[in-house]
mmCIF file of C-alpha atoms in Angstrom:
data_model
loop_
_atom_site.group_PDB
_atom_site.id
_atom_site.type_symbol
_atom_site.label_atom_id
_atom_site.label_comp_id
_atom_site.label_asym_id
_atom_site.label_seq_id
_atom_site.Cartn_x
_atom_site.Cartn_y
_atom_site.Cartn_z
ATOM 1 C CA GLN A 1 0.288 0.255 -0.087
ATOM 2 C CA THR A 2 2.829 2.391 0.915
ATOM 3 C CA MET A 3 4.539 1.575 -2.345
ATOM 4 C CA ALA A 4 1.489 2.110 -4.458
ATOM 5 C CA ARG A 5 0.584 5.496 -2.552
ATOM 6 C CA ALA A 6 3.989 6.718 -3.253
ATOM 7 C CA ARG A 7 3.476 5.885 -7.099
ATOM 8 C CA ASN A 8 -0.047 7.321 -7.075
ATOM 9 C CA ARG A 9 -1.078 4.146 -8.037
ATOM 10 C CA VAL A 10 -3.880 1.254 -6.502
ATOM 11 C CA PRO A 11 -2.507 -1.466 -4.634
ATOM 12 C CA CYS A 12 -3.606 -4.824 -6.348
ATOM 13 C CA LEU A 13 -3.331 -8.545 -5.382
ATOM 14 C CA TYR A 14 -3.541 -11.124 -7.899
ATOM 15 C CA LYS A 15 -4.225 -14.422 -7.893
ATOM 16 C CA ILE A 16 -4.822 -15.097 -4.037
ATOM 17 C CA THR A 17 -6.210 -17.616 -2.335
ATOM 18 C CA ASN A 18 -9.586 -17.640 -0.502
ATOM 19 C CA ARG A 19 -7.995 -17.459 3.057
ATOM 20 C CA ASP A 20 -5.786 -14.455 1.895
ATOM 21 C CA ALA A 21 -8.844 -12.416 0.638
ATOM 22 C CA ALA A 22 -10.587 -13.002 3.813
ATOM 23 C CA ARG A 23 -7.509 -11.578 5.752
ATOM 24 C CA LEU A 24 -7.121 -8.680 3.377
ATOM 25 C CA ARG A 25 -10.857 -8.172 4.002
ATOM 26 C CA ARG A 26 -10.598 -8.196 7.681
ATOM 27 C CA ALA A 27 -7.538 -5.920 7.304
ATOM 28 C CA GLY A 28 -9.621 -3.213 5.490
ATOM 29 C CA TRP A 29 -8.943 -4.159 1.716
ATOM 30 C CA LYS A 30 -11.799 -3.876 -0.613
ATOM 31 C CA VAL A 31 -11.883 -7.740 -2.183
ATOM 32 C CA VAL A 32 -13.403 -7.840 -5.758
ATOM 33 C CA VAL A 33 -13.257 -10.900 -7.752
ATOM 34 C CA PHE A 34 -12.581 -9.986 -11.608
ATOM 35 C CA ALA A 35 -11.702 -13.668 -12.652
ATOM 36 C CA ARG A 36 -11.295 -17.215 -11.903
ATOM 37 C CA ASP A 37 -9.115 -20.217 -12.805
ATOM 38 C CA ALA A 38 -10.050 -22.559 -15.422
ATOM 39 C CA VAL A 39 -8.774 -25.756 -13.457
ATOM 40 C CA ILE A 40 -8.631 -29.320 -14.118
ATOM 41 C CA SER A 41 -7.781 -32.342 -12.492
ATOM 42 C CA PRO A 42 -4.812 -33.652 -14.696
ATOM 43 C CA ALA A 43 -5.251 -37.432 -13.360
ATOM 44 C CA ARG A 44 -8.974 -37.486 -14.923
ATOM 45 C CA PHE A 45 -8.275 -35.377 -18.008
ATOM 46 C CA SER A 46 -9.325 -37.016 -21.272
ATOM 47 C CA LEU A 47 -9.170 -36.287 -24.914
ATOM 48 C CA SER A 48 -12.135 -38.324 -25.158
ATOM 49 C CA GLY A 49 -15.628 -36.815 -25.653
ATOM 50 C CA ALA A 50 -17.507 -34.301 -28.223
ATOM 51 C CA ASP A 51 -16.668 -31.282 -25.963
ATOM 52 C CA LYS A 52 -12.766 -32.126 -26.835
ATOM 53 C CA ARG A 53 -13.596 -32.604 -30.566
ATOM 54 C CA GLN A 54 -12.044 -28.615 -31.287
ATOM 55 C CA LEU A 55 -8.858 -29.638 -28.881
ATOM 56 C CA ARG A 56 -8.127 -33.075 -30.939
ATOM 57 C CA ARG A 57 -8.517 -30.885 -33.970
ATOM 58 C CA MET A 58 -6.043 -28.323 -32.961
ATOM 59 C CA LEU A 59 -3.697 -31.238 -31.777
ATOM 60 C CA ARG A 60 -3.778 -32.624 -35.075
ATOM 61 C CA ARG A 61 -3.045 -29.290 -37.001
ATOM 62 C CA ALA A 62 0.169 -29.393 -34.527
ATOM 63 C CA GLU A 63 0.927 -32.861 -35.357
ATOM 64 C CA ASP A 64 0.632 -31.911 -39.195
ATOM 65 C CA GLY A 65 2.541 -28.904 -38.836
ATOM 66 C CA GLY A 66 5.612 -30.741 -37.367
ATOM 67 C CA VAL A 67 5.559 -29.615 -33.559
ATOM 68 C CA ALA A 68 7.618 -31.905 -31.462
ATOM 69 C CA VAL A 69 7.418 -30.814 -27.633
ATOM 70 C CA ARG A 70 10.017 -31.208 -24.972
ATOM 71 C CA ARG A 71 11.306 -29.628 -21.659
ATOM 72 C CA LEU A 72 13.408 -26.294 -22.204
ATOM 73 C CA SER A 73 16.825 -25.880 -20.330
ATOM 74 C CA ASP A 74 19.127 -22.958 -19.850
ATOM 75 C CA ALA A 75 20.799 -23.495 -23.478
ATOM 76 C CA ASP A 76 17.217 -22.805 -24.641
ATOM 77 C CA LEU A 77 17.222 -19.010 -23.643
ATOM 78 C CA PRO A 78 18.539 -17.457 -26.416
ATOM 79 C CA ALA A 79 16.010 -19.121 -28.634
ATOM 80 C CA MET A 80 12.969 -18.170 -25.936
ATOM 81 C CA GLU A 81 14.344 -14.480 -26.589
ATOM 82 C CA ARG A 82 13.544 -14.876 -30.100
ATOM 83 C CA VAL A 83 10.135 -16.175 -29.611
ATOM 84 C CA HIS A 84 9.434 -13.683 -27.011
ATOM 85 C CA GLU A 85 10.841 -10.455 -29.541
ATOM 86 C CA SER A 86 8.627 -12.070 -32.202
ATOM 87 C CA TRP A 87 5.654 -12.152 -29.928
ATOM 88 C CA LEU A 88 6.285 -8.419 -28.815
ATOM 89 C CA ALA A 89 6.493 -7.335 -32.777
ATOM 90 C CA ARG A 90 3.141 -8.880 -33.139
ATOM 91 C CA HIS A 91 1.401 -7.933 -29.767
ATOM 92 C CA GLY A 92 2.996 -4.726 -28.609
ATOM 93 C CA THR A 93 4.581 -3.716 -25.120
ATOM 94 C CA GLU A 94 4.123 -6.623 -22.333
ATOM 95 C CA ARG A 95 1.641 -5.482 -19.422
ATOM 96 C CA GLY A 96 2.124 -7.600 -16.860
ATOM 97 C CA LEU A 97 -0.477 -8.868 -14.497
ATOM 98 C CA THR A 98 -2.523 -11.433 -16.266
ATOM 99 C CA MET A 99 -0.272 -11.494 -19.350
ATOM 100 C CA GLY A 100 3.024 -11.789 -17.166
ATOM 101 C CA ARG A 101 6.377 -10.517 -18.207
ATOM 102 C CA TYR A 102 9.010 -12.332 -19.816
ATOM 103 C CA CYS A 103 12.094 -12.697 -17.533
ATOM 104 C CA PRO A 104 14.880 -15.207 -17.941
ATOM 105 C CA ALA A 105 15.693 -14.696 -14.231
ATOM 106 C CA TYR A 106 12.493 -15.566 -13.251
ATOM 107 C CA LEU A 107 11.960 -18.921 -15.802
ATOM 108 C CA ALA A 108 15.288 -20.077 -14.511
ATOM 109 C CA ASP A 109 14.062 -22.036 -11.681
ATOM 110 C CA LYS A 110 10.437 -22.800 -13.138
ATOM 111 C CA ILE A 111 9.432 -25.882 -15.458
ATOM 112 C CA SER A 112 9.165 -24.300 -19.065
ATOM 113 C CA LEU A 113 8.313 -26.467 -22.355
ATOM 114 C CA GLY A 114 8.691 -25.573 -25.586
ATOM 115 C CA ALA A 115 7.291 -26.496 -29.392
ATOM 116 C CA PHE A 116 9.776 -26.968 -32.023
ATOM 117 C CA VAL A 117 9.301 -27.422 -35.707
ATOM 118 C CA ASP A 118 12.635 -28.602 -37.869
ATOM 119 C CA GLY A 119 14.587 -28.218 -34.289
ATOM 120 C CA LYS A 120 13.592 -24.484 -34.040
ATOM 121 C CA LEU A 121 11.717 -23.210 -30.975
ATOM 122 C CA VAL A 122 8.311 -21.823 -32.069
ATOM 123 C CA ALA A 123 6.709 -21.484 -28.726
ATOM 124 C CA PHE A 124 6.860 -21.789 -25.307
ATOM 125 C CA LEU A 125 5.250 -21.849 -21.559
ATOM 126 C CA SER A 126 6.268 -22.152 -17.988
ATOM 127 C CA LEU A 127 4.622 -23.801 -15.397
ATOM 128 C CA VAL A 128 4.647 -22.594 -11.729
ATOM 129 C CA ALA A 129 3.975 -24.737 -9.112
ATOM 130 C CA GLY A 130 2.107 -24.577 -6.117
ATOM 131 C CA ARG A 131 1.033 -25.960 -2.625
ATOM 132 C CA ASP A 132 -1.764 -27.432 -4.285
ATOM 133 C CA GLY A 133 -0.844 -27.791 -7.865
ATOM 134 C CA MET A 134 0.096 -26.338 -10.798
ATOM 135 C CA ALA A 135 -0.514 -23.304 -13.390
ATOM 136 C CA VAL A 136 0.157 -22.299 -16.470
ATOM 137 C CA ASP A 137 2.257 -19.214 -16.493
ATOM 138 C CA LEU A 138 3.888 -17.618 -19.520
ATOM 139 C CA MET A 139 2.927 -18.542 -22.454
ATOM 140 C CA ARG A 140 4.694 -17.044 -26.078
ATOM 141 C CA SER A 141 4.504 -18.044 -29.383
ATOM 142 C CA GLY A 142 6.710 -16.855 -32.645
ATOM 143 C CA ASP A 143 5.136 -15.951 -35.978
ATOM 144 C CA LYS A 144 6.580 -19.127 -37.208
ATOM 145 C CA ALA A 145 4.272 -21.344 -34.730
ATOM 146 C CA PRO A 146 1.706 -23.580 -36.980
ATOM 147 C CA ALA A 147 -1.535 -23.897 -35.550
ATOM 148 C CA GLY A 148 -2.093 -25.723 -32.531
ATOM 149 C CA SER A 149 1.473 -25.352 -31.334
ATOM 150 C CA MET A 150 0.190 -23.548 -28.031
ATOM 151 C CA HIS A 151 -2.395 -26.243 -27.572
ATOM 152 C CA ALA A 152 0.149 -29.006 -28.086
ATOM 153 C CA LEU A 153 2.228 -26.999 -24.919
ATOM 154 C CA VAL A 154 -0.897 -27.137 -23.162
ATOM 155 C CA MET A 155 -0.968 -30.603 -23.342
ATOM 156 C CA ALA A 156 2.392 -31.372 -22.176
ATOM 157 C CA ALA A 157 1.690 -29.192 -19.305
ATOM 158 C CA ILE A 158 -0.816 -31.711 -18.429
ATOM 159 C CA ASP A 159 1.318 -34.392 -18.577
ATOM 160 C CA VAL A 160 4.057 -32.889 -16.672
ATOM 161 C CA ALA A 161 1.563 -31.889 -14.009
ATOM 162 C CA VAL A 162 0.223 -36.159 -13.988
ATOM 163 C CA GLN A 163 3.905 -36.967 -13.911
ATOM 164 C CA ALA A 164 4.295 -34.786 -10.722
ATOM 165 C CA LYS A 165 1.080 -36.056 -9.084
ATOM 166 C CA ALA A 166 -0.450 -32.636 -9.014
ATOM 167 C CA SER A 167 -3.993 -32.467 -7.885
ATOM 168 C CA GLU A 168 -5.094 -29.562 -9.777
ATOM 169 C CA LEU A 169 -3.743 -27.609 -12.952
ATOM 170 C CA SER A 170 -4.869 -24.160 -13.858
ATOM 171 C CA LEU A 171 -4.949 -23.375 -17.431
ATOM 172 C CA ALA A 172 -5.525 -19.395 -17.084
ATOM 173 C CA ALA A 173 -7.273 -16.837 -15.346
ATOM 174 C CA LEU A 174 -10.951 -16.345 -17.234
ATOM 175 C CA PRO A 175 -12.890 -13.087 -16.756
ATOM 176 C CA HIS A 176 -15.478 -13.424 -13.639
#
C-alpha cells in the first residue's frame, strides 16, 4: 500500500487464495473478484468426448505442422528470447499482471516447455508449482508457430502435472 501510494497507484493483489482474501478483507482491503481460474484435474483429464473435438483438431494441426514438444533448459534461453521478441513485435509491449512478463531470471527455476518445428523453437510456456498443484504461467509463440502449437504445449503441461502428481492444473484466469 505504501509503495502504491508513493507512485500514485492503486495496490492490487492477483491470484490470491480465499484465505488470503478473507484476511485482507479483515485488514480493511476491498476484495473484488474479477477472474476465476480454469482448473482441471490432470489425472482425470481425457481427450475423449464431443466437447474435446476442437482440441483434438488443433492437436492434429500441430502434429501435421511438425510440432515436437520437449522440456527446455538454460541452453534454450537465446531461442526463448527470439520467440519472445517475435511475440512483442506482434502484440506490442507487455502489460504484466494477467499476461505476465518475460524474464529469464524468473524462468530459471520454473518448468518450461517448448514447441519445436525442424529443431527450431516456435513457442513456449512455463509452469509454476504451488502447494495445491501447478499453473500455466507465461505463454509465448513466435510468428512461425503452426496452428495448434500452444494446444500441444498445454497438453504437455497436463502430462507434466500428471507426472508430478499435481492435484490440479490451472490453465488460465478467465473473466468473472
